[in-house]
Tab-separated table of C-alpha atoms in Angstrom:
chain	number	residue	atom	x	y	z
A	126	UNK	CA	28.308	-17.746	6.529
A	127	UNK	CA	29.014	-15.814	9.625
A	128	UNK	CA	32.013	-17.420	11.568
A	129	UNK	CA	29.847	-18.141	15.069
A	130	UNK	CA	27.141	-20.513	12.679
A	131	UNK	CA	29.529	-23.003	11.622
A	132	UNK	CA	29.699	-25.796	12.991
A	133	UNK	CA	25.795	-25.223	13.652
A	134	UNK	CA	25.391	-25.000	9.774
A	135	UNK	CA	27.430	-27.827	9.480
A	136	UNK	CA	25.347	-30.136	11.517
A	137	UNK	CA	22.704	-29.328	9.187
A	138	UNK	CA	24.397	-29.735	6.312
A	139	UNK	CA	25.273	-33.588	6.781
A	140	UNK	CA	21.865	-33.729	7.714
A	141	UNK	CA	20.223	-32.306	4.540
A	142	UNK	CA	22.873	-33.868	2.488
A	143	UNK	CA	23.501	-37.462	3.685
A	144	UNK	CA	21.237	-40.151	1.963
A	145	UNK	CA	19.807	-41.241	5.370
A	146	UNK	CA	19.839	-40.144	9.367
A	147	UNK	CA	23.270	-39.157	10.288
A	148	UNK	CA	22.298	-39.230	13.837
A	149	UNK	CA	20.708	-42.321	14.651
A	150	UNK	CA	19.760	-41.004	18.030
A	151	UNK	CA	17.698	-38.219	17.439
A	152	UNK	CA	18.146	-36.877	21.193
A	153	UNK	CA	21.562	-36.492	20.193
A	154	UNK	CA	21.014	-34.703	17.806
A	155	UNK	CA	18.712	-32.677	19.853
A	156	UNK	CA	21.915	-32.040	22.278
A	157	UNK	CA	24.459	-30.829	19.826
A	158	UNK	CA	22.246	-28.289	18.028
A	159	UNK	CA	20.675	-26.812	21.260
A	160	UNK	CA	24.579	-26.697	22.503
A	161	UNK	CA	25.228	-24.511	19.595
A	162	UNK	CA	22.745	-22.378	19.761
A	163	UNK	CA	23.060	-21.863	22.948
A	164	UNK	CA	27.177	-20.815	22.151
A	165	UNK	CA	26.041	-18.628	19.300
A	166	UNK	CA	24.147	-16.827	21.485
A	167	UNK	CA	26.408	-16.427	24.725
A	168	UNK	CA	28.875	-15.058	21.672
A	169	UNK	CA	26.122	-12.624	19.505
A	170	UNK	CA	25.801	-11.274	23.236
A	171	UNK	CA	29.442	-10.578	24.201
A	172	UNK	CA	30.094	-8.872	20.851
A	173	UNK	CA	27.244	-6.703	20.311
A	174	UNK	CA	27.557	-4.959	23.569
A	175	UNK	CA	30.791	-3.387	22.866
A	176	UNK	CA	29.366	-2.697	19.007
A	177	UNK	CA	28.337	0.250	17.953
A	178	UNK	CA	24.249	0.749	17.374
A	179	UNK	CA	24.604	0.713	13.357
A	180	UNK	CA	26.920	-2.283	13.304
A	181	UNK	CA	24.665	-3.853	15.952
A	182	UNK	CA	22.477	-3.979	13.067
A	183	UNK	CA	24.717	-4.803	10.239
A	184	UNK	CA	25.887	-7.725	12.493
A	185	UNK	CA	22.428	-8.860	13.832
A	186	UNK	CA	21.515	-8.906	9.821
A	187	UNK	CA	24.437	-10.642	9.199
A	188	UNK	CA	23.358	-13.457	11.231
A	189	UNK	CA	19.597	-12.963	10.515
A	190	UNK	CA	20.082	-13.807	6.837
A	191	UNK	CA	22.285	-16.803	7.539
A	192	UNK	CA	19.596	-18.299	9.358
A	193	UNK	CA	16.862	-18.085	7.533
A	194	UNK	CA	19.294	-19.192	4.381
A	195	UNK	CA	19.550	-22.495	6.348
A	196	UNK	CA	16.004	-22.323	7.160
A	197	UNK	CA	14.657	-22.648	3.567
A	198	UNK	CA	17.620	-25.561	2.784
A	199	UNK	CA	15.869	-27.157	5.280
A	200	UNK	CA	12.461	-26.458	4.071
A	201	UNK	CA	13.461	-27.446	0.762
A	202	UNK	CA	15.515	-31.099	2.207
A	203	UNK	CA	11.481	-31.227	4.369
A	204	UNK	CA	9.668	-31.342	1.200
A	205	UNK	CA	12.293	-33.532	-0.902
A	206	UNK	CA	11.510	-36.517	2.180
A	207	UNK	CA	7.749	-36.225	1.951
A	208	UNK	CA	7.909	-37.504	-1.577
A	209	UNK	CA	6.271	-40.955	-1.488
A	210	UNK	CA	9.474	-42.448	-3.547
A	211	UNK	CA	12.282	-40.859	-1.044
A	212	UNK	CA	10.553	-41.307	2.620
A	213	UNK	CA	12.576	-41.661	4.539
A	214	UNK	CA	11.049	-41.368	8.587
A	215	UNK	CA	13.942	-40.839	10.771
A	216	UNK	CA	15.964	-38.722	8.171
A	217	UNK	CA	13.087	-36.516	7.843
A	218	UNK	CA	12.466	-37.096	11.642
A	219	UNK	CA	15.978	-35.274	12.494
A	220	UNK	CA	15.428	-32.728	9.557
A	221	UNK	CA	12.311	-30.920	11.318
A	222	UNK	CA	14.274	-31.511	14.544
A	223	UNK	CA	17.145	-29.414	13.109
A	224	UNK	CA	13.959	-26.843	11.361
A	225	UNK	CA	12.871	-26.103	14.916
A	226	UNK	CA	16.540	-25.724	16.416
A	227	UNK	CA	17.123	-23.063	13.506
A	228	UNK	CA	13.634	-21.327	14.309
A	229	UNK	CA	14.436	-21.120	18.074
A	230	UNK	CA	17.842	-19.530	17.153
A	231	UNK	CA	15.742	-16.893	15.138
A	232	UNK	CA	13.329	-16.417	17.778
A	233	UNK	CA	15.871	-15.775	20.129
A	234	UNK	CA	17.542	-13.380	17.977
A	235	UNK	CA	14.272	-11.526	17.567
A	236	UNK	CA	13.322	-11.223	21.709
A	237	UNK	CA	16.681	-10.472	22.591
A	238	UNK	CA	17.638	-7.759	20.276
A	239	UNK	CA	14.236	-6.225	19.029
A	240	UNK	CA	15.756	-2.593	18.160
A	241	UNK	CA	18.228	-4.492	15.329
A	242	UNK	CA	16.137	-7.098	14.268
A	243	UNK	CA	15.593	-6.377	10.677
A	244	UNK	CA	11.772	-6.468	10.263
A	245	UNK	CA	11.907	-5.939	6.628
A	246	UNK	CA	13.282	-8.827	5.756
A	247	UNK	CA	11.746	-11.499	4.089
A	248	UNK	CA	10.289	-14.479	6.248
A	249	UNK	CA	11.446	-17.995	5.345
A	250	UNK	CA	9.463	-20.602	3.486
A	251	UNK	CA	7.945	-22.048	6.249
A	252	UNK	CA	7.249	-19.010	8.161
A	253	UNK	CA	5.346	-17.980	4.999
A	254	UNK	CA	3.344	-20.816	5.131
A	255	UNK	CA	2.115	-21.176	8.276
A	256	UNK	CA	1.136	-16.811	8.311
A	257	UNK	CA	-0.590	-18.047	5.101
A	258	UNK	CA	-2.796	-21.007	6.573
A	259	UNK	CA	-3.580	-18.578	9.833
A	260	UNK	CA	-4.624	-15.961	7.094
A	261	UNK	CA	-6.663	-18.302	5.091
A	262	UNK	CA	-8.568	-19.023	8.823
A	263	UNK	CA	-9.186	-15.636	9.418
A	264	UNK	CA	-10.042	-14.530	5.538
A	265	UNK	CA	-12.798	-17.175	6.159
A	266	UNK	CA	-14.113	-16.023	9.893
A	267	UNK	CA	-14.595	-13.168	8.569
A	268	UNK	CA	-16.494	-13.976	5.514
A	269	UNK	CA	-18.901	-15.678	8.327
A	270	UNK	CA	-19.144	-12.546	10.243
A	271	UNK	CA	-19.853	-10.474	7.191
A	272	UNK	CA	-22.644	-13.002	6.690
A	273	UNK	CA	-24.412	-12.134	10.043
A	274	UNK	CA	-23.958	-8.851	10.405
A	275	UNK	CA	-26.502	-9.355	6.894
A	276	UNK	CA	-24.010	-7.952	4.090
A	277	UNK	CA	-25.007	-9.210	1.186
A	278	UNK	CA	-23.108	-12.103	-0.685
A	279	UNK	CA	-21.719	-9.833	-4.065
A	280	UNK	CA	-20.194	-7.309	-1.270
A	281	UNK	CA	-18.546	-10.057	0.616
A	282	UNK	CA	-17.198	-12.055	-2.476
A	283	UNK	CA	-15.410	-8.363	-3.786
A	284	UNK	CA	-13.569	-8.331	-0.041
A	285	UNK	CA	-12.868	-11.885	-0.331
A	286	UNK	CA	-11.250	-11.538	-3.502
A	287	UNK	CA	-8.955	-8.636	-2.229
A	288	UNK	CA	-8.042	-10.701	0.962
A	289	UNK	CA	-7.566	-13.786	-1.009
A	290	UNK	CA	-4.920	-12.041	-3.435
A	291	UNK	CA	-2.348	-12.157	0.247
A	292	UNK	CA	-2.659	-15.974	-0.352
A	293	UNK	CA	-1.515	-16.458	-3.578
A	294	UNK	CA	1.771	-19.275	-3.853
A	295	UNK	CA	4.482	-16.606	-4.986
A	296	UNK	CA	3.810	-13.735	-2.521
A	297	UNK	CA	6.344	-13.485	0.204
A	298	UNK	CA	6.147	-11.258	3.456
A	299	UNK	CA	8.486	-9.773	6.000
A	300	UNK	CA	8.451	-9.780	9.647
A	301	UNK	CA	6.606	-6.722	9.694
A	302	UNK	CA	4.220	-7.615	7.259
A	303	UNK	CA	3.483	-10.777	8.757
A	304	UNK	CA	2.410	-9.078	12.024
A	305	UNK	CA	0.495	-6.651	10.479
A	306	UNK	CA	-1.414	-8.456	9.211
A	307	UNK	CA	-2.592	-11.026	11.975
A	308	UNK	CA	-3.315	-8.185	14.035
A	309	UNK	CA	-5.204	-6.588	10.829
A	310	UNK	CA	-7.613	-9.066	10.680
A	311	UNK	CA	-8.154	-9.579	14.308
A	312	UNK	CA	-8.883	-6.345	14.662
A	313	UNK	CA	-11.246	-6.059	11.336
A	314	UNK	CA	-13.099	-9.610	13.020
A	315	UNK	CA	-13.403	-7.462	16.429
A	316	UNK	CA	-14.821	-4.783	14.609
A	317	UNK	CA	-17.430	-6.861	12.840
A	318	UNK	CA	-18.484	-8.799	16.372
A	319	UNK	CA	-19.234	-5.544	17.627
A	320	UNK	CA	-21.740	-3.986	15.736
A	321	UNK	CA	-25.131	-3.524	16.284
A	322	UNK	CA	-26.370	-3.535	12.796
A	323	UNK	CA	-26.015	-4.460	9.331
A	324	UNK	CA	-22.887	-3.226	7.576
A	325	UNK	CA	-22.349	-1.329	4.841
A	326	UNK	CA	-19.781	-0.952	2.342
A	327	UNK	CA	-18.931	2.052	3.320
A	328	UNK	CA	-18.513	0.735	7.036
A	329	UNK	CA	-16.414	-1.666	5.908
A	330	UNK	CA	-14.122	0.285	3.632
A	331	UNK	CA	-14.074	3.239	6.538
A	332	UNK	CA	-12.955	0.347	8.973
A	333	UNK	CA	-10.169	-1.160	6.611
A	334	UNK	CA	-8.940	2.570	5.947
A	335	UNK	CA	-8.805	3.172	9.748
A	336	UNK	CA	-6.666	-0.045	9.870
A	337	UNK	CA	-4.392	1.632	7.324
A	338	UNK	CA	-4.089	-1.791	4.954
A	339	UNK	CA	-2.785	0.154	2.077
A	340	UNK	CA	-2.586	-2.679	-0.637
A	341	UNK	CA	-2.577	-1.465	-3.872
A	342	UNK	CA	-5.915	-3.793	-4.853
A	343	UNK	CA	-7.753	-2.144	-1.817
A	344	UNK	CA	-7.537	1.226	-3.332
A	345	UNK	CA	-8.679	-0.012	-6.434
A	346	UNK	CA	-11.588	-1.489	-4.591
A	347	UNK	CA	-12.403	2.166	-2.878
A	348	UNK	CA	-11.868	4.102	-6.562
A	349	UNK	CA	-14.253	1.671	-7.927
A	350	UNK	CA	-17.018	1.858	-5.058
A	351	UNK	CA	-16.342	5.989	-5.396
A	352	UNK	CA	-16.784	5.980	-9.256
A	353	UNK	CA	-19.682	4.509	-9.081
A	354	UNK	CA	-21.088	6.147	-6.273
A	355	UNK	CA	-20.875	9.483	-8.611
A	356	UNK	CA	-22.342	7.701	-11.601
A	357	UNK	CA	-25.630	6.824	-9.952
A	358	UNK	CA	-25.789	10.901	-9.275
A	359	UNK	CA	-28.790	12.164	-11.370
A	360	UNK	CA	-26.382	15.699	-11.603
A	361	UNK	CA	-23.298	17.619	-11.376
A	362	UNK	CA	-24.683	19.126	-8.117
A	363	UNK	CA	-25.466	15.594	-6.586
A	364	UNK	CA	-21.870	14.722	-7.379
A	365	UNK	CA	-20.503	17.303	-5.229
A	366	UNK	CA	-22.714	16.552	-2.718
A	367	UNK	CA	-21.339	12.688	-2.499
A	368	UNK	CA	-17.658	13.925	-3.439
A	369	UNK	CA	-17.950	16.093	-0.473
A	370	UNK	CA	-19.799	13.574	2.125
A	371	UNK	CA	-17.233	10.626	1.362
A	372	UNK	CA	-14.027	13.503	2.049
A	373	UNK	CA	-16.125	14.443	5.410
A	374	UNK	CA	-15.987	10.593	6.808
A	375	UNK	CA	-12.677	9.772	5.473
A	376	UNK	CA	-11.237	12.400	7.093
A	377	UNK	CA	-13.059	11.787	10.330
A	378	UNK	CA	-12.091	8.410	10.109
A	379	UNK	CA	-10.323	6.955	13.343
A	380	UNK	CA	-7.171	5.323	13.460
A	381	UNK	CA	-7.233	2.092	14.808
A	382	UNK	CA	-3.655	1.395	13.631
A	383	UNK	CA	-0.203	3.131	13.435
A	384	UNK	CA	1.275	0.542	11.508
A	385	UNK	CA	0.872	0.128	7.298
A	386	UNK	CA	0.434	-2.973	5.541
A	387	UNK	CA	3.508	-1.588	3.214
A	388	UNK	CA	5.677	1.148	4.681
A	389	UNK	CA	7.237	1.569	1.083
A	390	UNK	CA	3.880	3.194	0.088
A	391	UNK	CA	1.429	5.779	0.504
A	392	UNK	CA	-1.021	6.099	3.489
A	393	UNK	CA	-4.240	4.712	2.037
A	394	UNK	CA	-6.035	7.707	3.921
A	395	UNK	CA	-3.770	10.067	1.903
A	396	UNK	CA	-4.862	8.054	-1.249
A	397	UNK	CA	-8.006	8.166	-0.923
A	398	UNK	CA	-8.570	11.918	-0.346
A	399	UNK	CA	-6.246	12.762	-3.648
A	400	UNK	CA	-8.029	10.297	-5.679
A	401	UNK	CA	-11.874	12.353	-4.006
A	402	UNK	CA	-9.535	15.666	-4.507
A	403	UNK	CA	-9.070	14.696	-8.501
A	404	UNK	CA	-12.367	13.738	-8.783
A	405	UNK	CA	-14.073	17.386	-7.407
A	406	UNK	CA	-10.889	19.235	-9.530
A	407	UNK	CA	-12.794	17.518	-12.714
A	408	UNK	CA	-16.321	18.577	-11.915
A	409	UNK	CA	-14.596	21.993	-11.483
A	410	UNK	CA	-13.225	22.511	-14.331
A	411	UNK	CA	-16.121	20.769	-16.458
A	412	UNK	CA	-17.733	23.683	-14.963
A	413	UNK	CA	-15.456	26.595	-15.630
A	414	UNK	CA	-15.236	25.555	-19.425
A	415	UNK	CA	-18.680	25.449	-19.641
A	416	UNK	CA	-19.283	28.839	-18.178
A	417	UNK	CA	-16.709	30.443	-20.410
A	418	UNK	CA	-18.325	29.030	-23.777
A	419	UNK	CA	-21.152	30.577	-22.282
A	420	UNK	CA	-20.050	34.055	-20.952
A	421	UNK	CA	-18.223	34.305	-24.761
A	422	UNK	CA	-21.506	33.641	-26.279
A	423	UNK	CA	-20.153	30.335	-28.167
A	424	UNK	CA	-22.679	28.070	-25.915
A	425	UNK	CA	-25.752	29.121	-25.242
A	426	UNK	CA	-26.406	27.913	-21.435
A	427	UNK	CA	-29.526	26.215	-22.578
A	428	UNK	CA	-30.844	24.767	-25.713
A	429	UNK	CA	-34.764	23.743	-25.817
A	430	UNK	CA	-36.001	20.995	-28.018
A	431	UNK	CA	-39.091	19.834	-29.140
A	432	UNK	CA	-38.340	16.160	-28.612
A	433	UNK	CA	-38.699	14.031	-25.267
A	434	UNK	CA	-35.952	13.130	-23.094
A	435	UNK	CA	-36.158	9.784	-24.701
A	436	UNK	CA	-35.963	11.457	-28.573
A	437	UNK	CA	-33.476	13.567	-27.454
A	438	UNK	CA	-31.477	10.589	-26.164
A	439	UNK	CA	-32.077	8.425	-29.442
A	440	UNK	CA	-30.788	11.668	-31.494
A	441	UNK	CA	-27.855	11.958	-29.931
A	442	UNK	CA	-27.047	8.279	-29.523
A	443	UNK	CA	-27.580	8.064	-33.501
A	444	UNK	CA	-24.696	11.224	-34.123
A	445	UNK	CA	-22.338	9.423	-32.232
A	446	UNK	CA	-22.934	6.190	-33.902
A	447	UNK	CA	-22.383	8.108	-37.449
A	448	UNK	CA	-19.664	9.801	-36.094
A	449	UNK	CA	-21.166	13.409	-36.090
A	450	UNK	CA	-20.701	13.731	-32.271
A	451	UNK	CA	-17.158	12.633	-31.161
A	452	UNK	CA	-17.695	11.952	-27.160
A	453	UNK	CA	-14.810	12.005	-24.522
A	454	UNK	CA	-16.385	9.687	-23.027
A	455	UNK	CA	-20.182	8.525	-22.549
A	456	UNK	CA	-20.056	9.800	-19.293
A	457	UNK	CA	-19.173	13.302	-20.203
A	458	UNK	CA	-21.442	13.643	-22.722
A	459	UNK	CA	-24.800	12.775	-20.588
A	460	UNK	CA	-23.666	15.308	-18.017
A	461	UNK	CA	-23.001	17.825	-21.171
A	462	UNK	CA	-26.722	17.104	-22.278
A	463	UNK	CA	-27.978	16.906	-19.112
A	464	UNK	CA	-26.496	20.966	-18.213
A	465	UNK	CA	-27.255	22.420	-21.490
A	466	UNK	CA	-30.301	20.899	-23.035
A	467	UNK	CA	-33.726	20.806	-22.206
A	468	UNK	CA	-37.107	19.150	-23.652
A	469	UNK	CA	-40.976	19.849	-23.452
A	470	UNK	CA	-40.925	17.668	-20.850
A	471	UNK	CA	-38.725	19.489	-18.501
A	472	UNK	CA	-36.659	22.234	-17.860
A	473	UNK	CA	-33.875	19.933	-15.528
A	474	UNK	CA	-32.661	16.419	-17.301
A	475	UNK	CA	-31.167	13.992	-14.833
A	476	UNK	CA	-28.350	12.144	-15.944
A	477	UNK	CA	-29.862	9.006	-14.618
A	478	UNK	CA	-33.203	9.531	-16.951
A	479	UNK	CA	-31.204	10.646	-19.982
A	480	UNK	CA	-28.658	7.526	-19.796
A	481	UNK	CA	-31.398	4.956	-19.207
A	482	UNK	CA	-32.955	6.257	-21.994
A	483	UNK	CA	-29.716	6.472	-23.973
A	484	UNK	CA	-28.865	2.828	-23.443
A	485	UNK	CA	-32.792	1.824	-23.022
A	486	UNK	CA	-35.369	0.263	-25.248
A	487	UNK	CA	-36.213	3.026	-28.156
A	488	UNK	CA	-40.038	1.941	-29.194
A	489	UNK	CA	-41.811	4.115	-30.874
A	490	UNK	CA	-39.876	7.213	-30.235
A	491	UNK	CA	-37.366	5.964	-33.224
A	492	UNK	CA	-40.073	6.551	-35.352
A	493	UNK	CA	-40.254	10.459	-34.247
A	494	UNK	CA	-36.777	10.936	-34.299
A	495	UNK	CA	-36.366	9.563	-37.884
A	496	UNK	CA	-39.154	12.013	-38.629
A	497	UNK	CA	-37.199	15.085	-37.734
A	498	UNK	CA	-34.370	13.511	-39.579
A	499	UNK	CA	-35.803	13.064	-42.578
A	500	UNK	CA	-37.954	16.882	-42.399
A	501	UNK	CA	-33.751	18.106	-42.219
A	502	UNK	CA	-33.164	16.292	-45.096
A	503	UNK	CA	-35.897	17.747	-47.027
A	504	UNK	CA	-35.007	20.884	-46.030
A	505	UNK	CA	-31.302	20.586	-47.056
A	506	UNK	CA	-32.371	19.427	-50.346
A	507	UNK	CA	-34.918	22.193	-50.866
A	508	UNK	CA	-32.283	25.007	-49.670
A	509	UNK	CA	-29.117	23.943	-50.718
């Protein structure tokens, strides 16, 4: 406990500690506390002006921490009284009296000597509580502006559940954090009260980017909304195209905020455009094996078949089921299909045709694929 706190600490102490009111005049009370603070702050500002700037800090921490230690005591003592069997109404009377006394001596702290303040530390208990109630406000306003500006209810419950993950009991914030924060969603609120049409996903993620709220489960959100962006691409070349149009807008994004949600990682902008980089690097290279196979004459750049896209799709579907075909990954092999096979019915397979059919209802066209099957067999048994 840092020397100048005390006797203010001490006041506290009997308070939290004693089995009922101390004071039994809570003006008092009122008088001692705001005469201490007012003495630790007449000293704080004698001392730190002959200081130098890094022990400013080390100092201003010093009694930073001490506070807020007291703070949460108090918090703690706060809750305790509520209980229905230990009420006790004056006790817990001079307990939030002493709670407010402790906050002003923070504040104060904070407004005087803004360029050592340590930001990164953690707020107290009830600090934390009352950013998470204002949050829970403005989670829900904008849930209600979503609503007009006509985006539909799936979209908003995703962006709810990423907003509601700040409110969960056990996460803590900082100082900097905390006012990030109330002037992210502010900002996100303006953003949605001042357009002229319905949103899109897109908008929204493009907005929250430009915001820079790099949370971890928002750039989950955008890799998900990217992936499958590229899977409902009929082709390689479509890919590229969307690849290439989502690192044009992110890029051209504005910045509508210098500050991060968490300095301690990357800029979500930054994120984003490796995670678009990766994915074009992949379609790449799926290309430049494939053209090697083919330039070495081990794959043929096209194979024809006598079956429909829909045969085609049951045949293959079967060798992987018996094990013949060993995918990477269903996703790979419909684009490998797709590039190097084609049927009497076309000369181009979409990926989009060939994996609806691949998953889809088989019919009749079972029946002509077990046909060829069984026309191989015969073979093999007549040749070999």
């Amino acid at each position: 406990m840092t020397y100048e706190l005390l006797n203010f600490s001490r006041i506290i102490n009997i308070e939290i500690n004693e089995l009922s009111s101390w004071h039994d005049d809570p003006d008092q009370l009122d008088l001692e506390l705001k005469a201490e603070s007012n003495q630790i702050r007449d000293t704080i500002h004698q001392s730190i002006v002959l200081m130098e700037p890094e022990k400013c800090k080390f100092t201003l921490f010093q009694y930073q921490q001490a506070i807020s230690t007291i703070l949460n005591e108090l918090e703690n003592a706060i809750k305790n009284e509520c209980q229905p069997s230990t009420q006790n109404e004056p006790k817990n009377k001079n307990l939030k009296s002493c709670r407010k006394a402790a906050e002003d001596l923070l504040v104060l702290l904070k407004s005087d000597f803004p360029l050592y303040f340590d930001y990164s530390m953690l707020l107290n208990q009830a600090a934390t509580e009352r950013l998470k109630t204002k949050l829970k406000e403005q989670i829900a306003g904008c849930s209600d502006l979503l609503k007009v500006q006509g985006v539909d209810d799936q979209t908003i419950e995703i962006f709810l559940q990423l907003f509601e993950q700040l409110l969960h009991p056990k996460k803590n914030f900082s100082y900097e954090q905390g006012a990030y924060l109330e002037d992210f969603f502010e900002q996100l609120n303006e953003s949605c009260i001042v357009a002229n049409k319905p949103l899109e996903t897109l908008e929204i993620i493009q907005t929250i980017v430009s915001l820079n709220f790099n949370h971890p489960a928002f750039y989950h959100l955008c890799c998900n909304y990217f992936t499958e962006a590229i899977e409902k691409c009929e082709n390689i070349t479509e890919q590229y195209r969307i690849l290439n149009f989502l690192k044009k807008n992110f890029k051209q994004v504005f910045k509508l905020s210098i500050s991060t949600y968490d300095r301690k990682l990357p800029v979500i902008e930054e994120s984003v455009q490796r995670f678009l980089d990766a994915e074009l690097e992949y379609l790449r290279s799926l290309e430049a094996t494939a053209e090697d196979l083919s330039s070495t004459g081990l794959l043929e750049s096209n194979f024809k078949v006598t079956l429909t896209i829909r045969q085609l799709a049951i045949f293959i579907h079967l060798q992987v089921e018996a094990n013949i075909i060993l995918p990477q990954s269903p996703k790979v092999l419909h684009q490998y299909v797709t590039k190097h096979y084609s049927t009497i019915e076309t000369e181009k397979i979409s990926e989009k045709s060939f994996k609806n059919a691949y998953y889809g209802n088989k019919g009749t066209d079972v029946e002509k694929v077990i046909d060829k099957i069984v026309t191989m067999l015969v073979i093999a048994q007549e040749k070999y």
